[in-house]
Amino acid sequence: MPYSESRMMVRARFSIFDSVVYLFLILLSASFLYPIANQVALSISDADQLGWQGVTVVPVGFSTDAYRALLSNDAILRYYINTIKYAAVGTFIMIFATSMMAYPLTFRELRGRKLIMILLVITMFFSGGLVPYYLLVLSMGLVDTIWALVLPNAILAWNVIIFRTFFGTVPTALRESAHIDGAGHFLVLFRVILPLSKPLLATFVLFSLVGFWNDYFWALIFLRDQDKQPVQLFLRRILVLVDLADLENTPALQVFNNFSSRTVKAAALIVTITPILCVYPFLQKYFTKGLLIGSLKD
């Protein structure tokens, strides 16, 4: 077989494979985007025309009444501020504490290094349980405060292991030159190591923000005052109480009495998830690099 014909066959074979891959990715993306598009269409549908008929990605009529009622509610702004505060403070503490924990573990001469790693790994497989965890937080006086949400998750074993692995890839010569110039360990960490760890930091910042934004369980357990609760608990009350028609006992939700429960719930979902969806494009470049952490070895 001539060389040119064999090259054409190889090119055709790769072209077919690429087409299959692209088709699969398009279908996979559509499966991810469809629920969001469906809720957007449902949220802007006209309740009078909607009834109980199904909605795909095309709204039935057009109305923004559900959004106006939702955004006119003063409570949602308070819940948004709470969520942003918890996510920002929790992420900052997580990055700071995890970096401080991981950096010393990169030194092989550190005494007790192996013991510390063993204890960290044990926490990945065993926990004290929900009741002891709650009693510990209660005994420390953290219930009904922001610290009940951000301090227990400040240092996680998996995060420490990934941070330590990434810090270990930074050339030792950089640290030694910084020490020669008179820098201590704190300056080396914050002026040398962390600036070189942008992909790592961006990845874990994104993970942390999404985690705090979507979390409602721990807030449900530890935050008794509704004024301190995050937006996810507000969304939960809408999803549960609107269907139960129990709005009279919930002043913050009485504004939805005269609205279709389907459009209200869909609008609440979109309003809740939109901010965190807007964060990803700004971190995508670093996030993509961060996914390769540990996959390459010098």
Tab-separated table of C-alpha atoms in Angstrom:
chain	number	residue	atom	x	y	z
A	1	MET	CA	0.000	0.000	0.000
A	2	PRO	CA	1.433	3.419	-0.941
A	3	TYR	CA	2.527	5.673	1.905
A	4	SER	CA	0.108	8.457	0.939
A	5	GLU	CA	-2.874	6.096	1.042
A	6	SER	CA	-1.893	4.778	4.483
A	7	ARG	CA	-1.667	8.349	5.787
A	8	MET	CA	-5.113	9.110	4.417
A	9	MET	CA	-6.551	6.027	6.136
A	10	VAL	CA	-4.962	6.980	9.455
A	11	ARG	CA	-6.291	10.541	9.109
A	12	ALA	CA	-9.777	9.221	8.315
A	13	ARG	CA	-9.662	6.855	11.276
A	14	PHE	CA	-8.694	9.653	13.651
A	15	SER	CA	-11.342	11.889	12.119
A	16	ILE	CA	-14.076	9.351	12.840
A	17	PHE	CA	-12.798	8.907	16.391
A	18	ASP	CA	-12.725	12.662	16.931
A	19	SER	CA	-16.267	12.954	15.617
A	20	VAL	CA	-17.475	10.328	18.082
A	21	VAL	CA	-15.687	12.082	20.952
A	22	TYR	CA	-17.162	15.467	20.019
A	23	LEU	CA	-20.643	13.973	19.705
A	24	PHE	CA	-20.314	12.339	23.108
A	25	LEU	CA	-19.124	15.580	24.715
A	26	ILE	CA	-21.975	17.531	23.106
A	27	LEU	CA	-24.544	15.050	24.421
A	28	LEU	CA	-22.909	15.063	27.845
A	29	SER	CA	-22.913	18.872	27.945
A	30	ALA	CA	-26.552	18.937	26.863
A	31	SER	CA	-27.459	16.561	29.688
A	32	PHE	CA	-25.800	18.953	32.147
A	33	LEU	CA	-27.334	22.104	30.674
A	34	TYR	CA	-30.868	20.792	30.174
A	35	PRO	CA	-31.929	20.914	33.869
A	36	ILE	CA	-30.766	24.532	34.118
A	37	ALA	CA	-32.476	25.517	30.858
A	38	ASN	CA	-35.621	23.714	32.006
A	39	GLN	CA	-35.730	25.628	35.296
A	40	VAL	CA	-35.075	28.939	33.528
A	41	ALA	CA	-37.980	28.275	31.152
A	42	LEU	CA	-40.227	27.240	34.021
A	43	SER	CA	-39.297	30.282	36.109
A	44	ILE	CA	-40.307	32.757	33.361
A	45	SER	CA	-43.477	30.914	32.329
A	46	ASP	CA	-46.841	32.578	32.827
A	47	ALA	CA	-48.555	30.855	35.748
A	48	ASP	CA	-52.035	31.496	34.280
A	49	GLN	CA	-51.111	29.669	31.072
A	50	LEU	CA	-48.847	27.093	32.672
A	51	GLY	CA	-51.280	25.115	34.793
A	52	TRP	CA	-49.767	21.671	35.307
A	53	GLN	CA	-48.507	21.101	31.779
A	54	GLY	CA	-44.910	20.132	31.255
A	55	VAL	CA	-42.147	22.552	30.258
A	56	THR	CA	-38.967	21.657	28.358
A	57	VAL	CA	-36.664	24.536	27.412
A	58	VAL	CA	-39.383	26.774	25.946
A	59	PRO	CA	-41.440	28.773	28.454
A	60	VAL	CA	-45.218	28.724	28.399
A	61	GLY	CA	-46.075	32.382	27.926
A	62	PHE	CA	-43.748	34.878	29.581
A	63	SER	CA	-43.782	36.417	33.038
A	64	THR	CA	-41.166	37.641	35.496
A	65	ASP	CA	-43.588	37.917	38.411
A	66	ALA	CA	-41.854	35.132	40.331
A	67	TYR	CA	-38.480	36.900	40.078
A	68	ARG	CA	-39.970	40.250	41.076
A	69	ALA	CA	-41.641	38.716	44.119
A	70	LEU	CA	-38.487	36.847	45.048
A	71	LEU	CA	-36.074	39.766	44.658
A	72	SER	CA	-38.429	42.191	46.389
A	73	ASN	CA	-38.178	40.059	49.511
A	74	ASP	CA	-35.760	41.768	51.905
A	75	ALA	CA	-34.867	38.452	53.524
A	76	ILE	CA	-33.108	37.059	50.462
A	77	LEU	CA	-30.542	39.882	50.464
A	78	ARG	CA	-29.734	39.107	54.090
A	79	TYR	CA	-29.321	35.414	53.287
A	80	TYR	CA	-27.102	36.254	50.327
A	81	ILE	CA	-24.862	38.415	52.517
A	82	ASN	CA	-24.645	35.602	55.079
A	83	THR	CA	-23.688	33.060	52.432
A	84	ILE	CA	-21.045	35.309	50.873
A	85	LYS	CA	-19.594	36.002	54.320
A	86	TYR	CA	-19.454	32.306	55.248
A	87	ALA	CA	-17.937	31.336	51.881
A	88	ALA	CA	-15.326	34.120	51.906
A	89	VAL	CA	-14.235	33.710	55.535
A	90	GLY	CA	-14.331	29.918	55.378
A	91	THR	CA	-12.290	29.792	52.178
A	92	PHE	CA	-9.675	32.219	53.490
A	93	ILE	CA	-9.282	30.286	56.744
A	94	MET	CA	-9.098	26.972	54.866
A	95	ILE	CA	-6.375	28.192	52.494
A	96	PHE	CA	-4.377	29.834	55.305
A	97	ALA	CA	-4.621	26.953	57.781
A	98	THR	CA	-4.033	24.226	55.193
A	99	SER	CA	-0.965	26.032	53.838
A	100	MET	CA	0.444	26.438	57.327
A	101	MET	CA	-0.148	22.748	58.007
A	102	ALA	CA	1.201	21.440	54.689
A	103	TYR	CA	4.357	23.540	54.403
A	104	PRO	CA	6.290	21.996	57.349
A	105	LEU	CA	5.409	18.504	56.096
A	106	THR	CA	7.498	19.116	52.969
A	107	PHE	CA	10.683	18.964	55.087
A	108	ARG	CA	11.961	15.406	55.383
A	109	GLU	CA	13.977	16.315	58.461
A	110	LEU	CA	10.826	17.286	60.394
A	111	ARG	CA	10.531	15.076	63.473
A	112	GLY	CA	7.248	13.205	63.755
A	113	ARG	CA	6.437	13.837	60.093
A	114	LYS	CA	5.367	10.254	59.422
A	115	LEU	CA	3.262	10.125	62.591
A	116	ILE	CA	1.459	13.317	61.612
A	117	MET	CA	0.704	11.913	58.158
A	118	ILE	CA	-0.623	8.671	59.683
A	119	LEU	CA	-2.923	10.614	62.003
A	120	LEU	CA	-4.154	12.713	59.067
A	121	VAL	CA	-4.900	9.635	56.973
A	122	ILE	CA	-6.815	8.033	59.868
A	123	THR	CA	-9.220	10.978	59.911
A	124	MET	CA	-10.049	10.258	56.259
A	125	PHE	CA	-11.472	6.840	57.190
A	126	PHE	CA	-12.864	7.327	60.696
A	127	SER	CA	-14.885	10.101	62.331
A	128	GLY	CA	-16.395	10.633	65.739
A	129	GLY	CA	-19.944	10.726	64.427
A	130	LEU	CA	-22.584	13.424	64.227
A	131	VAL	CA	-23.599	13.513	67.910
A	132	PRO	CA	-20.042	13.845	69.334
A	133	TYR	CA	-19.320	16.406	66.638
A	134	TYR	CA	-22.341	18.486	67.651
A	135	LEU	CA	-21.518	18.164	71.364
A	136	LEU	CA	-17.939	19.314	70.700
A	137	VAL	CA	-19.119	22.389	68.783
A	138	LEU	CA	-21.698	23.085	71.500
A	139	SER	CA	-19.135	22.778	74.317
A	140	MET	CA	-16.876	25.275	72.544
A	141	GLY	CA	-19.704	27.829	72.375
A	142	LEU	CA	-19.720	27.963	68.591
A	143	VAL	CA	-23.400	27.143	68.023
A	144	ASP	CA	-25.298	29.933	66.269
A	145	THR	CA	-22.066	31.590	65.120
A	146	ILE	CA	-20.154	31.692	61.854
A	147	TRP	CA	-17.304	29.728	63.462
A	148	ALA	CA	-19.449	26.592	63.707
A	149	LEU	CA	-19.423	26.453	59.900
A	150	VAL	CA	-15.887	27.554	59.031
A	151	LEU	CA	-13.587	26.261	61.789
A	152	PRO	CA	-14.355	22.494	61.755
A	153	ASN	CA	-13.518	22.298	58.036
A	154	ALA	CA	-10.489	24.580	58.169
A	155	ILE	CA	-8.022	21.687	57.886
A	156	LEU	CA	-9.003	18.533	56.009
A	157	ALA	CA	-6.597	15.644	55.555
A	158	TRP	CA	-7.108	15.374	51.796
A	159	ASN	CA	-6.423	19.085	51.306
A	160	VAL	CA	-3.253	18.900	53.387
A	161	ILE	CA	-1.931	15.952	51.374
A	162	ILE	CA	-2.561	17.718	48.045
A	163	PHE	CA	-1.020	20.981	49.302
A	164	ARG	CA	2.026	19.143	50.630
A	165	THR	CA	2.478	17.309	47.324
A	166	PHE	CA	2.263	20.529	45.319
A	167	PHE	CA	4.574	22.462	47.649
A	168	GLY	CA	7.085	19.645	47.288
A	169	THR	CA	7.343	20.309	43.541
A	170	VAL	CA	8.696	23.824	44.137
A	171	PRO	CA	12.479	23.714	43.551
A	172	THR	CA	14.445	23.547	46.779
A	173	ALA	CA	16.897	26.090	45.360
A	174	LEU	CA	14.243	28.800	45.521
A	175	ARG	CA	13.657	28.226	49.206
A	176	GLU	CA	17.358	28.051	49.953
A	177	SER	CA	18.060	31.287	48.090
A	178	ALA	CA	15.273	32.995	50.010
A	179	HIS	CA	16.743	31.763	53.301
A	180	ILE	CA	20.177	33.046	52.252
A	181	ASP	CA	18.613	36.482	51.663
A	182	GLY	CA	17.367	36.424	55.243
A	183	ALA	CA	13.770	35.263	54.738
A	184	GLY	CA	12.198	33.095	57.415
A	185	HIS	CA	9.768	30.258	56.845
A	186	PHE	CA	6.749	32.562	56.898
A	187	LEU	CA	8.177	34.788	54.183
A	188	VAL	CA	9.190	31.766	52.123
A	189	LEU	CA	5.677	30.363	52.339
A	190	PHE	CA	3.805	33.580	51.579
A	191	ARG	CA	6.299	35.243	49.209
A	192	VAL	CA	7.728	32.243	47.344
A	193	ILE	CA	5.612	29.095	47.691
A	194	LEU	CA	2.062	30.475	47.503
A	195	PRO	CA	2.667	32.850	44.550
A	196	LEU	CA	3.922	29.810	42.605
A	197	SER	CA	0.842	27.813	43.612
A	198	LYS	CA	-1.873	29.765	41.786
A	199	PRO	CA	-3.352	26.689	40.018
A	200	LEU	CA	-3.530	24.873	43.348
A	201	LEU	CA	-5.071	27.832	45.169
A	202	ALA	CA	-7.587	28.562	42.409
A	203	THR	CA	-8.723	24.951	42.352
A	204	PHE	CA	-9.281	24.743	46.088
A	205	VAL	CA	-10.801	28.213	46.284
A	206	LEU	CA	-13.373	27.091	43.725
A	207	PHE	CA	-14.019	23.819	45.549
A	208	SER	CA	-14.373	25.641	48.859
A	209	LEU	CA	-16.672	28.358	47.528
A	210	VAL	CA	-18.943	25.797	45.897
A	211	GLY	CA	-18.943	23.715	49.066
A	212	PHE	CA	-19.881	26.605	51.337
A	213	TRP	CA	-22.420	27.937	48.842
A	214	ASN	CA	-24.236	24.615	48.472
A	215	ASP	CA	-24.064	23.528	52.104
A	216	TYR	CA	-27.247	23.652	54.110
A	217	PHE	CA	-26.919	20.644	56.441
A	218	TRP	CA	-24.449	22.089	58.930
A	219	ALA	CA	-26.206	25.453	58.885
A	220	LEU	CA	-29.479	23.654	59.606
A	221	ILE	CA	-27.904	21.985	62.633
A	222	PHE	CA	-25.803	24.792	64.093
A	223	LEU	CA	-27.613	28.044	63.162
A	224	ARG	CA	-30.829	28.495	65.114
A	225	ASP	CA	-31.322	32.180	64.358
A	226	GLN	CA	-32.911	32.520	60.886
A	227	ASP	CA	-31.242	35.903	60.400
A	228	LYS	CA	-27.860	34.152	60.401
A	229	GLN	CA	-28.776	31.355	58.003
A	230	PRO	CA	-27.425	31.058	54.429
A	231	VAL	CA	-29.441	31.335	51.236
A	232	GLN	CA	-29.604	27.550	50.833
A	233	LEU	CA	-31.851	27.257	53.881
A	234	PHE	CA	-34.072	29.977	52.428
A	235	LEU	CA	-34.259	27.916	49.230
A	236	ARG	CA	-35.035	24.792	51.258
A	237	ARG	CA	-37.927	26.499	53.001
A	238	ILE	CA	-39.329	27.616	49.653
A	239	LEU	CA	-39.062	24.119	48.162
A	240	VAL	CA	-40.666	22.490	51.188
A	241	LEU	CA	-43.177	25.009	52.511
A	242	VAL	CA	-44.563	26.260	49.188
A	243	ASP	CA	-45.779	22.748	48.375
A	244	LEU	CA	-47.165	22.304	51.889
A	245	ALA	CA	-49.046	25.626	51.660
A	246	ASP	CA	-47.605	26.503	55.078
A	247	LEU	CA	-46.645	30.065	54.221
A	248	GLU	CA	-48.866	31.750	56.811
A	249	ASN	CA	-46.519	30.617	59.601
A	250	THR	CA	-43.444	31.871	57.720
A	251	PRO	CA	-43.539	35.683	57.359
A	252	ALA	CA	-40.569	35.762	54.973
A	253	LEU	CA	-42.458	33.574	52.499
A	254	GLN	CA	-45.956	35.057	52.712
A	255	VAL	CA	-45.243	37.162	49.620
A	256	PHE	CA	-45.491	33.966	47.535
A	257	ASN	CA	-49.052	33.170	48.588
A	258	ASN	CA	-50.593	34.188	45.257
A	259	PHE	CA	-47.974	32.667	42.955
A	260	SER	CA	-47.631	29.303	41.277
A	261	SER	CA	-45.435	27.060	43.408
A	262	ARG	CA	-43.700	25.698	40.297
A	263	THR	CA	-42.543	29.085	38.979
A	264	VAL	CA	-41.564	30.286	42.467
A	265	LYS	CA	-39.405	27.225	43.140
A	266	ALA	CA	-37.765	27.437	39.716
A	267	ALA	CA	-37.008	31.148	40.149
A	268	ALA	CA	-35.579	30.478	43.616
A	269	LEU	CA	-33.282	27.798	42.175
A	270	ILE	CA	-31.977	30.086	39.432
A	271	VAL	CA	-31.435	33.024	41.791
A	272	THR	CA	-29.556	30.745	44.192
A	273	ILE	CA	-27.195	29.040	41.736
A	274	THR	CA	-26.449	31.974	39.397
A	275	PRO	CA	-23.741	33.685	41.532
A	276	ILE	CA	-21.644	30.556	41.956
A	277	LEU	CA	-21.994	29.777	38.241
A	278	CYS	CA	-20.543	33.210	37.475
A	279	VAL	CA	-17.428	32.526	39.563
A	280	TYR	CA	-16.168	29.592	37.500
A	281	PRO	CA	-15.216	31.444	34.266
A	282	PHE	CA	-12.785	33.668	36.190
A	283	LEU	CA	-11.022	30.642	37.710
A	284	GLN	CA	-11.272	28.284	34.737
A	285	LYS	CA	-7.692	28.835	33.525
A	286	TYR	CA	-6.157	28.002	36.884
A	287	PHE	CA	-8.749	25.327	37.627
A	288	THR	CA	-7.811	23.398	34.479
A	289	LYS	CA	-4.140	23.474	35.478
A	290	GLY	CA	-5.017	22.529	39.032
A	291	LEU	CA	-6.701	19.324	37.883
A	292	LEU	CA	-3.261	18.079	36.755
A	293	ILE	CA	-1.761	18.422	40.229
A	294	GLY	CA	0.276	15.326	40.964
A	295	SER	CA	-0.116	13.871	37.460
A	296	LEU	CA	3.393	14.932	36.373
A	297	LYS	CA	6.617	14.175	38.159
A	298	ASP	CA	9.889	15.963	37.605
